[in-house]
Coordinates of C-alpha atoms in Angstrom, one line a residue:
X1 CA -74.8 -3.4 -81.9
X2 CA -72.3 -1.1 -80.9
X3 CA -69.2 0.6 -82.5
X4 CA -67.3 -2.1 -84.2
X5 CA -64.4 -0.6 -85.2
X6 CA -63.9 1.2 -82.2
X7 CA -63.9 -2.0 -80.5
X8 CA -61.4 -3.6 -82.7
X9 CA -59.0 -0.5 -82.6
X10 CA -59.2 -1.2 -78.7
X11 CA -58.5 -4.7 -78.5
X12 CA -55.6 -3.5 -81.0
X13 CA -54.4 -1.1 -78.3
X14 CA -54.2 -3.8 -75.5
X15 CA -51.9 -5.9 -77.9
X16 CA -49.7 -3.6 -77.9
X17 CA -49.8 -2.4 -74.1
X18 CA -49.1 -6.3 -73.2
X19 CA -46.6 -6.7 -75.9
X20 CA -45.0 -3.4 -74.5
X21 CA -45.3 -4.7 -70.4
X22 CA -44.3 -8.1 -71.7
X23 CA -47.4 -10.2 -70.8
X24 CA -47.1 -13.0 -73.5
X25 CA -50.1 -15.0 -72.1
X26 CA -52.3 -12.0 -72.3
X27 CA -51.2 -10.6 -76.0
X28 CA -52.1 -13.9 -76.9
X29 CA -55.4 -14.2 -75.7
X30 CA -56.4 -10.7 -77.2
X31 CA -55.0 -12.1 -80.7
X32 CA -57.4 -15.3 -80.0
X33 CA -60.6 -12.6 -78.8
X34 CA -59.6 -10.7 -81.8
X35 CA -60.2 -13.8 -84.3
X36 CA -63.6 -14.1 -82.7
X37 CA -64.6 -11.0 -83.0
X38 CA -63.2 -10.1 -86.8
X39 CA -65.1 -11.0 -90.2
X40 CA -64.0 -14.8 -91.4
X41 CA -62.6 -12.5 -94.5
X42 CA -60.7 -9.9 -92.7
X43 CA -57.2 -9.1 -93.9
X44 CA -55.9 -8.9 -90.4
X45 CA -57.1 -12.7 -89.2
X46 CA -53.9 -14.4 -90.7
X47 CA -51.5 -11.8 -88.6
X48 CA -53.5 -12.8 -85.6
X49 CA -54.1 -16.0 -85.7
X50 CA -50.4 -16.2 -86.8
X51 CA -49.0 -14.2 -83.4
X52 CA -51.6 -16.0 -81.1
X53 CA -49.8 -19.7 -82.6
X54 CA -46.4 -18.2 -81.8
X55 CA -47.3 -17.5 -78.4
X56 CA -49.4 -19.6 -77.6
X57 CA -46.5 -22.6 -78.8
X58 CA -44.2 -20.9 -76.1
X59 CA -46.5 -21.0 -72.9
X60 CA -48.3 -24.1 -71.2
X61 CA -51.4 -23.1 -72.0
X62 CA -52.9 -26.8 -74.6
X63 CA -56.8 -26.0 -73.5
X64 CA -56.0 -22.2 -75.7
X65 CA -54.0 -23.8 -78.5
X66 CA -56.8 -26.4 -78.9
X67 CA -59.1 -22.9 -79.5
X68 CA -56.9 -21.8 -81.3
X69 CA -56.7 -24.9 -83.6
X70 CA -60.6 -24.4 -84.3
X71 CA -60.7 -20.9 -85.1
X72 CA -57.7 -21.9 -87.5
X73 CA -59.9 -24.4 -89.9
X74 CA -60.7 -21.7 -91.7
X75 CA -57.6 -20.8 -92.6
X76 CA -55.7 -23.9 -94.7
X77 CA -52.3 -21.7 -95.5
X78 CA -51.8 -21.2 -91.1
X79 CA -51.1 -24.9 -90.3
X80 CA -51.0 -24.7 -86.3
X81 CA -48.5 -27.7 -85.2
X82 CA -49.1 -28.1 -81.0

């Protein structure tokens, strides 16, 4: 089953390295891999699915705001508008 946490820190890490090398479409697809991959509870799902939106609204990329929109249900207080 592997080291969770470990694996979270590092999808962490590659936010911030394409954040950092400005790679919009990137940091927003490790947000979206990050909302698969975290508990439906976890306190960080709402920043994610939050910065994923905000980039995702910015690029042409409808199929991954669609995902997006699904892996939002669960959350009622992060309406996604596309």
């Amino acid at each position: 089953s592997g080291n969770r946490r470990g694996a979270i820190r590092t999808w962490e890490a590659g936010i911030e390295v394409a954040r950092r090398l400005g790679m919009r479409y990137e940091e927003a697809l490790t947000h979206l891999e990050l909302l698969r991959r975290l508990e439906p509870g976890a306190a960080s799902r709402p920043v994610h699915l939050a910065q994923a939106g905000s980039l995702l609204r910015q690029l042409p990329a409808a199929y991954e705001l669609a995902e997006l929109k699904h892996w939002s249900d669960g959350e009622p207080d992060l309406p996604l508008t596309t």
